[in-house]
Amino acid sequence: MASDGSRLGEYRSKRDFAKTAEPAGQGRLQVVQTSSAPQSFVVQRHRARRLHYDFRLQIGGVLVSWAIPRGPSMDPSVKRLAVRVEDHPVEYGSFEGVIPRGEYGAGDVIVWDRGEFSVQGEGTPEEQLVSGQLHLSLSGRKLRGSFMLIRTGKDPKGEDWLFFHKAEGGVPGWDPEDHPMSVVSARTNDQVARSDDELGELDELGSGGVWHFAGRELKLTNLDRPMFPDPKPGGTDHLTKRDLIRHYARAAQWLLPITRGRPVNLRRFPKGVTESGFWQKAVPAHTPDWVERWQNPDARKGETKTYFVASEPATLAWLANYGVIEIHPWTSTTSHPDEPTFAIFDIDPGSATTWQNLIDLARLHREALTHLGVVGFPNVSGQRGIQIRVPLQPGTTFDESRSWVETVSRVVGRVRPELVSWEWTVSERGGLARLDFTQNARNKTIVAPYSPRPAPGAPVATPIRWEELDDVNLRPDRWNIANIGERVAAVGDLLAGMDSTARPLPTVAT
Ligand code: MN
């Protein structure tokens, strides 16, 4: 098969990546290697010169793509024309935003649906694609069940296909236009199109005022207050509360899939990070009514009862104005607070742990997870550590996830015992790293990917590819609120589709 680089030639030749925020695509190792394993699909609602829905299947390291002018439907009686278009890079699957006027496909794009797909019947996805008959099983948030994509006519290079639901489990009368919201940011195309203007309006506000953002009205205060000092000694290039709010407004599309439907614990630094911050869990009385909240039914006396739930972009912007720098979502959701949806490996360096030691420990985790056939999602913390998330199947308990993480961690720790301490208190660890499995418990949290950290220069916790552990330029604080947008434009949201990789936790031989 052609390398994905050459398969993306047509895609790249149509676009000027100096002008559009769409990803050029670097090609990516497939997370799951076996051809029978489910792969991701995405549908983007694209208001270009003409509205259409772009249906994309991850096959062979690229997104094989069709434009469906009238949109896909769950109604089995509806057969829709789907025009095959050029392959897109895998990174495109998390693209949501505005393609500037004058550029190819100028208009606005939302991630209208995503999930995983597999093919039914004979052959691999590649073989069915060549044969012109894809028998698809889709498990998205909107599109679910068995679908057909059939090439019309005999020309194997023909671009006209038909897309339709195969009846069982279909929904008569189902219209995609009745479901207009992005499944990642809960925004409509209109809201995405307006967000450019809204960010401009944020810049034009004085030190405070009313800001209209993502369908809400926010009262912003002290926008020019320095929050993060310049990381360069003697530098005067500090970042302000306006910069923090702008970050949360822009990062909402990557953060919300992580925070939506979960209680969040918050670290506030209302006067900036040069003063000490504090934990905030409770929702204060002055919080606007539209901000989602959750009553913890199991709160004991003296414990926080009412938590914030960060499910929409405006909530993140409101929290930033409230002085929130760090967001720590629970690993469980409000609907099942005792069931974690992912396990966490927290590689926590000690005072004597070098960056190279930390990389070595992360690589050992990678080897262990690969050996176990488990997909892990690493991120640099923005401060010193590295964390790895492993999505869990519904019904997993905290006892199960914690004991599984502990078992894997102890296997890893035995390979490099000189780097790891299992002592409880910092003073007894002798500066060694800790592999902290105890984070896998109810209401224990670690910082969300894409959350800023309270340090000069506003570093951001950032998902990485495993291969980046070999990049000599990797640092735990390499990305910050000023350059994270460029990073995600280049590599996509590396956590997109994370939930659909959940598998049963394998037994670990010790
Ligand atoms: Mn399109």
Coordinates of C-alpha atoms and ligand atoms in Angstrom, one line a residue:
M1 CA 0.0 0.0 0.0
A2 CA 1.1 3.5 -0.7
S3 CA 2.5 5.3 2.3
D4 CA 0.0 7.8 3.8
G5 CA 2.3 10.6 2.7
S6 CA 1.7 10.0 -0.9
R7 CA -2.0 9.3 -0.4
L8 CA -2.3 12.8 1.0
G9 CA -0.8 14.5 -2.0
E10 CA -4.1 15.6 -3.5
Y11 CA -5.3 16.8 0.0
R12 CA -2.1 18.9 0.5
S13 CA -2.0 20.3 -3.0
K14 CA -5.4 21.9 -2.6
R15 CA -4.6 23.8 0.6
D16 CA -2.3 26.6 1.8
F17 CA -1.4 25.6 5.4
A18 CA -0.1 29.1 6.0
K19 CA -3.6 30.4 5.6
T20 CA -5.9 27.6 6.9
A21 CA -5.9 26.0 10.3
E22 CA -6.7 22.6 8.8
P23 CA -3.9 20.0 9.6
A24 CA -1.3 19.2 7.0
G25 CA -1.1 15.8 8.5
Q26 CA 2.1 14.0 9.5
G27 CA 0.9 10.5 9.2
R28 CA 0.5 8.5 12.3
L29 CA 1.1 5.0 13.4
Q30 CA -2.2 3.2 13.7
V31 CA -3.1 2.8 17.3
V32 CA -4.6 -0.6 16.7
Q33 CA -2.8 -2.8 14.3
T34 CA -5.1 -5.7 13.6
S35 CA -7.3 -5.3 10.6
S36 CA -10.3 -6.7 12.3
A37 CA -10.2 -4.2 15.2
P38 CA -12.6 -1.3 15.1
Q39 CA -11.2 2.0 13.7
S40 CA -12.6 5.5 14.0
F41 CA -15.0 7.3 11.8
V42 CA -16.0 10.9 11.9
V43 CA -18.7 13.0 10.2
Q44 CA -18.1 16.7 9.8
R45 CA -20.8 19.2 9.0
H46 CA -19.2 21.6 6.6
R47 CA -20.9 24.8 5.5
A48 CA -18.8 25.6 2.4
R49 CA -20.3 27.2 -0.7
R50 CA -22.9 24.4 -0.3
L51 CA -23.7 22.7 2.9
H52 CA -22.6 19.0 3.0
Y53 CA -21.6 16.4 5.5
D54 CA -18.1 14.8 5.2
F55 CA -18.1 11.1 6.1
R56 CA -14.7 9.7 6.8
L57 CA -13.4 6.2 7.7
Q58 CA -10.0 5.6 9.0
I59 CA -8.6 3.0 6.6
G60 CA -4.9 2.3 6.0
G61 CA -3.6 5.3 8.1
V62 CA -5.7 8.0 6.4
L63 CA -9.3 9.1 6.5
V64 CA -11.0 7.8 3.3
S65 CA -13.7 10.5 2.7
W66 CA -17.0 11.1 1.0
A67 CA -19.1 14.3 0.8
I68 CA -22.8 13.6 1.4
P69 CA -24.6 16.8 0.2
R70 CA -27.9 16.0 2.1
G71 CA -26.3 14.4 5.1
P72 CA -26.4 10.8 6.4
S73 CA -29.7 9.5 7.8
M74 CA -30.8 6.9 10.3
D75 CA -34.0 6.5 8.2
P76 CA -33.6 3.2 6.2
S77 CA -35.9 4.5 3.4
V78 CA -33.4 7.3 2.6
K79 CA -30.5 6.6 0.2
R80 CA -28.1 9.5 0.0
L81 CA -25.6 10.4 -2.7
A82 CA -22.0 10.2 -1.3
V83 CA -19.3 11.6 -3.5
R84 CA -15.9 10.1 -2.8
V85 CA -13.3 12.9 -2.3
E86 CA -9.6 13.0 -1.6
D87 CA -8.2 11.1 1.4
H88 CA -7.7 13.3 4.5
P89 CA -5.0 13.0 7.2
V90 CA -6.1 11.2 10.4
E91 CA -5.5 14.5 12.3
Y92 CA -8.4 16.0 10.3
G93 CA -10.9 14.0 12.3
S94 CA -10.7 16.4 15.2
F95 CA -10.7 19.6 13.1
E96 CA -13.4 22.0 14.0
G97 CA -13.2 25.7 13.0
V98 CA -13.3 28.2 10.2
I99 CA -11.6 27.8 6.8
P100 CA -10.8 31.3 5.7
R101 CA -12.5 33.0 2.8
G102 CA -10.7 32.4 -0.5
E103 CA -9.3 29.1 0.6
Y104 CA -10.4 25.6 -0.6
G105 CA -13.6 24.6 1.2
A106 CA -14.0 28.1 2.8
G107 CA -16.6 28.0 5.5
D108 CA -17.1 26.5 8.9
V109 CA -16.7 22.9 10.1
I110 CA -18.0 21.0 13.2
V111 CA -17.4 17.5 14.3
W112 CA -21.0 16.4 13.9
D113 CA -20.5 12.8 14.9
R114 CA -17.7 10.4 15.7
G115 CA -17.1 6.9 17.0
E116 CA -15.8 3.6 15.8
F117 CA -16.7 1.4 12.8
S118 CA -16.0 -2.1 11.7
V119 CA -16.9 -3.9 8.5
Q120 CA -19.3 -6.9 8.4
G121 CA -19.0 -9.9 6.1
E122 CA -16.1 -10.9 3.9
G123 CA -12.9 -9.0 3.6
T124 CA -11.0 -6.2 5.3
P125 CA -12.1 -2.5 5.0
E126 CA -9.5 -2.0 2.3
E127 CA -10.9 -5.0 0.3
Q128 CA -14.5 -3.8 0.7
L129 CA -13.4 -0.3 -0.4
V130 CA -11.9 -1.6 -3.6
S131 CA -14.9 -3.8 -4.3
G132 CA -17.2 -0.8 -4.0
Q133 CA -19.3 -2.3 -1.2
L134 CA -18.7 -1.4 2.4
H135 CA -20.9 -3.1 5.0
L136 CA -20.4 -0.9 7.9
S137 CA -21.3 -1.2 11.6
L138 CA -21.2 2.3 13.1
S139 CA -21.2 3.2 16.8
G140 CA -21.2 6.9 16.9
R141 CA -23.2 9.3 19.2
K142 CA -25.7 9.9 16.4
L143 CA -25.2 7.2 13.7
R144 CA -25.6 3.7 15.1
G145 CA -26.1 0.4 13.5
S146 CA -25.6 -1.2 10.1
F147 CA -25.0 0.9 7.0
M148 CA -24.1 0.4 3.4
L149 CA -21.8 2.4 1.2
I150 CA -22.1 1.2 -2.4
R151 CA -20.3 2.5 -5.5
T152 CA -22.8 3.1 -8.3
G153 CA -21.9 2.1 -11.8
K154 CA -19.1 -0.2 -12.9
D155 CA -16.3 2.3 -13.1
P156 CA -13.9 1.3 -10.2
K157 CA -12.6 4.9 -10.2
G158 CA -16.2 6.2 -10.1
E159 CA -16.8 8.7 -7.3
D160 CA -20.6 8.4 -6.9
W161 CA -21.6 6.2 -4.1
L162 CA -24.9 5.6 -2.1
F163 CA -25.0 5.7 1.7
F164 CA -28.0 4.3 3.6
H165 CA -29.0 2.5 6.8
K166 CA -29.8 -1.2 6.5
A167 CA -33.2 -1.1 8.2
E168 CA -32.7 -3.0 11.5
G169 CA -32.7 -0.4 14.3
G170 CA -33.3 2.4 11.9
V171 CA -35.4 5.5 12.8
P172 CA -38.0 6.5 10.2
G173 CA -38.2 10.2 9.6
W174 CA -34.7 10.8 11.1
D175 CA -33.2 14.1 9.7
P176 CA -29.6 15.0 10.4
E177 CA -30.5 18.7 10.4
D178 CA -32.6 18.0 13.6
H179 CA -29.3 17.2 15.3
P180 CA -27.1 20.3 14.6
M181 CA -24.6 20.2 17.6
S182 CA -21.0 19.3 17.5
V183 CA -20.4 16.1 19.5
V184 CA -17.1 17.5 20.8
S185 CA -17.8 21.1 21.7
A186 CA -21.7 21.2 21.8
R187 CA -21.6 24.1 19.4
T188 CA -23.5 24.6 16.1
N189 CA -21.9 25.7 12.9
D190 CA -23.2 29.2 13.6
Q191 CA -21.5 29.3 17.0
V192 CA -18.2 28.0 15.5
A193 CA -18.4 30.7 12.7
R194 CA -19.0 33.4 15.3
S195 CA -16.3 32.3 17.7
D196 CA -13.6 34.1 15.6
D197 CA -15.6 37.4 16.1
E198 CA -16.2 36.6 19.7
L199 CA -12.4 36.2 20.4
G200 CA -11.9 39.5 18.7
E201 CA -14.5 41.1 20.9
L202 CA -12.7 39.7 24.0
D203 CA -9.6 41.5 22.8
E204 CA -11.5 44.7 22.4
L205 CA -13.1 44.7 25.9
G206 CA -11.3 47.1 28.3
S207 CA -10.4 45.9 31.7
G208 CA -13.8 44.2 32.0
G209 CA -17.3 44.2 30.7
V210 CA -20.0 42.0 29.2
W211 CA -18.8 39.4 26.7
H212 CA -21.1 37.3 24.5
F213 CA -19.6 33.9 24.0
A214 CA -21.0 30.6 22.8
G215 CA -24.6 31.7 23.4
R216 CA -24.0 33.0 26.9
E217 CA -23.5 36.4 28.5
L218 CA -20.5 36.6 30.7
K219 CA -19.4 39.5 33.0
L220 CA -15.7 39.6 32.8
T221 CA -13.4 41.4 35.3
N222 CA -9.8 42.4 35.7
L223 CA -8.9 41.2 32.2
D224 CA -5.5 42.9 32.2
R225 CA -4.4 41.4 35.5
P226 CA -1.1 39.6 35.1
M227 CA -1.6 35.9 35.9
F228 CA 1.6 34.3 34.6
P229 CA 5.0 35.9 34.8
D230 CA 7.4 35.8 31.9
P231 CA 9.4 32.6 32.1
K232 CA 12.6 34.4 31.0
P233 CA 14.5 35.9 33.9
G234 CA 13.9 39.6 34.0
G235 CA 11.4 39.3 31.1
T236 CA 8.3 41.5 31.1
D237 CA 6.1 39.5 28.8
H238 CA 3.5 38.3 31.3
L239 CA 0.2 36.7 30.4
T240 CA -3.1 38.1 31.7
K241 CA -6.5 36.9 32.7
R242 CA -7.7 37.8 29.2
D243 CA -5.1 35.4 27.8
L244 CA -6.3 32.7 30.2
I245 CA -9.9 33.2 29.2
R246 CA -8.9 33.1 25.5
H247 CA -7.1 29.8 26.1
Y248 CA -10.1 28.2 27.7
A249 CA -12.5 29.6 25.0
R250 CA -10.3 28.1 22.2
A251 CA -9.4 24.9 24.0
A252 CA -13.0 24.1 24.8
Q253 CA -13.4 21.9 21.8
W254 CA -10.5 19.6 23.0
L255 CA -11.3 20.0 26.8
L256 CA -15.0 19.4 26.8
P257 CA -14.9 15.8 25.6
I258 CA -12.7 15.2 28.7
T259 CA -14.8 17.2 31.2
R260 CA -18.4 16.9 29.9
G261 CA -20.7 15.2 32.3
R262 CA -18.1 15.0 35.1
P263 CA -17.8 16.9 38.4
V264 CA -14.6 19.0 38.3
N265 CA -12.2 20.0 41.1
L266 CA -10.6 23.4 40.5
R267 CA -7.4 25.1 41.5
R268 CA -7.9 28.9 41.7
F269 CA -5.2 31.6 41.7
P270 CA -7.4 34.8 41.6
K271 CA -4.3 37.0 42.1
G272 CA -2.1 35.1 39.6
V273 CA 0.4 32.3 40.0
T274 CA 3.0 34.2 42.0
E275 CA 0.6 34.0 45.0
S276 CA -0.4 30.6 46.4
G277 CA -3.6 29.1 45.0
F278 CA -6.2 26.9 46.6
W279 CA -8.6 24.1 45.8
Q280 CA -12.2 25.0 45.1
K281 CA -14.8 22.4 44.7
A282 CA -18.1 24.0 45.8
V283 CA -20.1 26.2 43.5
P284 CA -20.4 29.7 45.0
A285 CA -23.8 31.5 45.3
H286 CA -23.0 34.1 42.6
T287 CA -22.6 31.4 39.9
P288 CA -25.0 32.1 37.0
D289 CA -28.0 29.7 36.7
W290 CA -26.9 28.4 33.3
V291 CA -23.7 26.8 34.7
E292 CA -24.3 23.1 35.1
R293 CA -23.8 21.6 38.6
W294 CA -24.2 18.3 40.3
Q295 CA -25.3 17.4 43.8
N296 CA -23.1 14.6 45.2
P297 CA -25.6 12.3 46.8
D298 CA -22.9 10.5 48.9
A299 CA -21.3 13.7 50.3
R300 CA -20.6 13.2 54.0
K301 CA -20.9 15.9 56.6
G302 CA -18.4 18.6 55.9
E303 CA -17.7 17.4 52.3
T304 CA -18.5 19.4 49.2
K305 CA -22.1 18.8 48.1
T306 CA -22.5 20.8 44.9
Y307 CA -19.9 20.5 42.1
F308 CA -19.4 22.3 38.8
V309 CA -19.9 20.2 35.7
A310 CA -18.0 21.6 32.7
S311 CA -20.2 20.7 29.8
E312 CA -20.2 23.8 27.6
P313 CA -17.6 26.3 26.3
A314 CA -19.0 29.2 28.2
T315 CA -18.6 27.4 31.6
L316 CA -14.9 27.0 30.9
A317 CA -14.6 30.8 30.1
W318 CA -16.6 31.6 33.2
L319 CA -14.3 29.5 35.4
A320 CA -11.2 31.2 33.9
N321 CA -12.7 34.6 34.8
Y322 CA -13.2 33.2 38.3
G323 CA -9.5 32.7 38.6
V324 CA -9.4 29.0 37.8
I325 CA -6.1 27.9 36.3
E326 CA -6.3 24.2 36.7
I327 CA -9.3 21.9 35.9
H328 CA -9.2 18.4 37.4
P329 CA -12.2 16.3 36.2
W330 CA -13.3 13.3 38.1
T331 CA -12.4 10.0 36.4
S332 CA -16.1 9.0 36.7
T333 CA -19.2 10.8 35.5
T334 CA -22.1 12.2 37.4
S335 CA -24.4 9.4 36.2
H336 CA -22.0 6.6 37.6
P337 CA -19.7 8.3 40.1
D338 CA -18.4 5.0 41.3
E339 CA -17.4 3.8 37.9
P340 CA -14.2 5.2 36.5
T341 CA -14.2 5.6 32.7
F342 CA -10.4 5.5 32.5
A343 CA -7.5 4.3 34.6
I344 CA -4.5 6.6 35.3
F345 CA -0.8 5.9 35.5
D346 CA 0.8 8.9 37.2
I347 CA 4.6 8.9 36.9
D348 CA 5.4 11.4 39.5
P349 CA 9.1 12.4 39.5
G350 CA 11.0 12.9 42.8
S351 CA 13.6 15.6 43.4
A352 CA 16.4 13.3 42.2
T353 CA 14.5 12.0 39.1
T354 CA 16.0 13.4 35.9
W355 CA 13.9 14.0 32.7
Q356 CA 15.7 11.1 31.1
N357 CA 14.7 8.8 34.1
L358 CA 11.1 9.9 33.6
I359 CA 11.3 9.1 29.8
D360 CA 12.7 5.7 30.6
L361 CA 9.9 5.0 33.0
A362 CA 7.3 6.2 30.5
R363 CA 8.8 3.9 27.8
L364 CA 8.6 0.9 30.2
H365 CA 4.9 1.7 30.7
R366 CA 4.5 1.8 26.9
E367 CA 6.2 -1.6 26.6
A368 CA 4.0 -3.1 29.3
L369 CA 0.8 -1.8 27.8
T370 CA 1.8 -2.9 24.3
H371 CA 2.6 -6.3 25.7
L372 CA -0.8 -6.5 27.3
G373 CA -2.6 -5.3 24.2
V374 CA -3.9 -2.2 25.9
V375 CA -4.1 1.3 24.3
G376 CA -2.7 4.0 26.5
F377 CA -2.8 7.8 26.0
P378 CA 0.2 9.6 27.4
N379 CA 0.5 13.3 28.2
V380 CA 3.1 15.6 29.6
S381 CA 1.8 17.3 32.6
G382 CA 3.0 20.9 31.9
Q383 CA 5.0 20.7 35.1
R384 CA 7.4 17.7 35.6
G385 CA 5.4 14.5 35.3
I386 CA 3.9 12.2 32.6
Q387 CA 0.5 10.6 32.9
I388 CA -1.1 7.8 30.9
R389 CA -4.8 7.2 30.5
V390 CA -6.3 3.9 29.7
P391 CA -10.0 3.9 28.8
L392 CA -12.2 1.4 30.7
Q393 CA -15.3 -0.4 29.8
P394 CA -18.5 0.5 31.6
G395 CA -19.0 -1.2 34.9
T396 CA -15.4 -1.2 35.9
T397 CA -15.0 -0.4 39.6
F398 CA -12.3 1.8 41.2
D399 CA -11.0 -1.3 43.1
E400 CA -10.5 -3.0 39.8
S401 CA -8.8 -0.1 38.1
R402 CA -6.6 0.7 41.1
S403 CA -5.4 -2.8 41.6
W404 CA -4.8 -3.4 37.9
V405 CA -2.7 -0.1 37.7
E406 CA -0.8 -1.1 40.8
T407 CA 0.0 -4.5 39.4
V408 CA 1.3 -3.1 36.1
S409 CA 3.2 -0.3 38.0
R410 CA 5.0 -2.8 40.3
V411 CA 6.0 -4.9 37.2
V412 CA 7.5 -1.7 35.7
G413 CA 9.1 -0.6 38.9
R414 CA 10.9 -4.0 39.2
V415 CA 12.7 -3.3 36.0
R416 CA 14.3 -0.1 37.3
P417 CA 14.1 -0.4 41.1
E418 CA 16.8 2.3 41.5
L419 CA 14.4 4.9 40.0
V420 CA 11.2 4.1 42.0
S421 CA 10.2 4.4 45.6
W422 CA 7.0 2.8 47.0
E423 CA 7.2 4.8 50.2
W424 CA 4.1 6.7 51.2
T425 CA 5.6 10.0 52.3
V426 CA 7.9 12.2 50.2
S427 CA 10.6 12.4 52.9
E428 CA 11.0 8.7 52.8
R429 CA 11.3 8.4 49.0
G430 CA 14.9 9.7 48.9
G431 CA 14.1 11.8 45.8
L432 CA 13.0 8.8 43.7
A433 CA 9.9 8.8 41.5
R434 CA 6.6 7.5 42.6
L435 CA 4.2 5.4 40.4
D436 CA 1.0 6.7 42.0
F437 CA -1.7 4.1 41.5
T438 CA -3.8 5.6 44.4
Q439 CA -5.2 8.3 42.0
N440 CA -7.6 5.6 40.8
A441 CA -10.3 6.3 43.4
R442 CA -13.5 8.3 43.6
N443 CA -13.0 12.0 43.8
K444 CA -9.2 11.7 43.3
T445 CA -8.3 13.7 40.3
I446 CA -5.4 14.7 38.1
V447 CA -5.1 17.7 35.9
A448 CA -7.0 17.6 32.6
P449 CA -5.1 17.5 29.3
Y450 CA -5.2 21.0 27.9
S451 CA -5.5 22.6 31.3
P452 CA -2.9 25.3 32.0
R453 CA -0.6 24.9 35.0
P454 CA 0.3 27.5 37.6
A455 CA 3.8 28.4 36.4
P456 CA 5.5 31.2 34.5
G457 CA 4.7 31.1 30.8
A458 CA 1.4 29.2 31.4
P459 CA 2.5 25.7 30.4
V460 CA -0.3 23.4 29.4
A461 CA -0.8 19.6 30.1
T462 CA -0.5 18.2 26.6
P463 CA -1.3 14.8 25.0
I464 CA 1.7 13.3 23.1
R465 CA 2.2 10.4 20.7
W466 CA 4.2 7.6 22.2
E467 CA 6.9 8.2 19.5
E468 CA 7.5 11.6 20.9
L469 CA 9.2 10.1 23.9
D470 CA 12.1 9.7 21.4
D471 CA 12.0 13.4 20.5
V472 CA 15.0 15.1 22.0
N473 CA 13.0 18.4 22.1
L474 CA 10.3 16.9 24.3
R475 CA 9.9 18.6 27.6
P476 CA 7.1 18.4 30.2
D477 CA 6.4 22.1 29.7
R478 CA 7.1 22.4 26.0
W479 CA 3.6 23.6 25.3
N480 CA 1.8 26.6 26.8
I481 CA -1.3 28.7 26.2
A482 CA 0.5 30.7 23.5
N483 CA 1.6 27.7 21.3
I484 CA -0.9 24.9 22.1
G485 CA -3.2 26.0 19.2
E486 CA -0.4 25.6 16.7
R487 CA 0.5 22.2 18.2
V488 CA -3.1 20.9 17.9
A489 CA -3.5 22.3 14.4
A490 CA -0.4 20.3 13.4
V491 CA -1.1 16.9 15.2
G492 CA -4.9 17.0 15.8
D493 CA -6.5 16.3 19.2
L494 CA -4.6 13.1 20.1
L495 CA -7.4 12.1 22.5
A496 CA -10.1 12.2 19.9
G497 CA -11.8 8.8 19.9
M498 CA -10.1 7.8 23.2
D499 CA -13.2 6.4 24.7
S500 CA -13.9 4.1 21.9
T501 CA -10.7 2.2 22.5
A502 CA -11.9 0.8 25.9
R503 CA -11.3 -3.0 26.2
P504 CA -11.6 -5.3 29.1
L505 CA -8.5 -5.1 31.4
P506 CA -6.3 -8.0 30.7
T507 CA -4.8 -10.2 33.4
V508 CA -1.2 -9.3 34.3
A509 CA 1.2 -12.1 34.9
T510 CA 3.5 -11.0 37.7
Ligands
MN1 MN -16.1 19.2 3.1

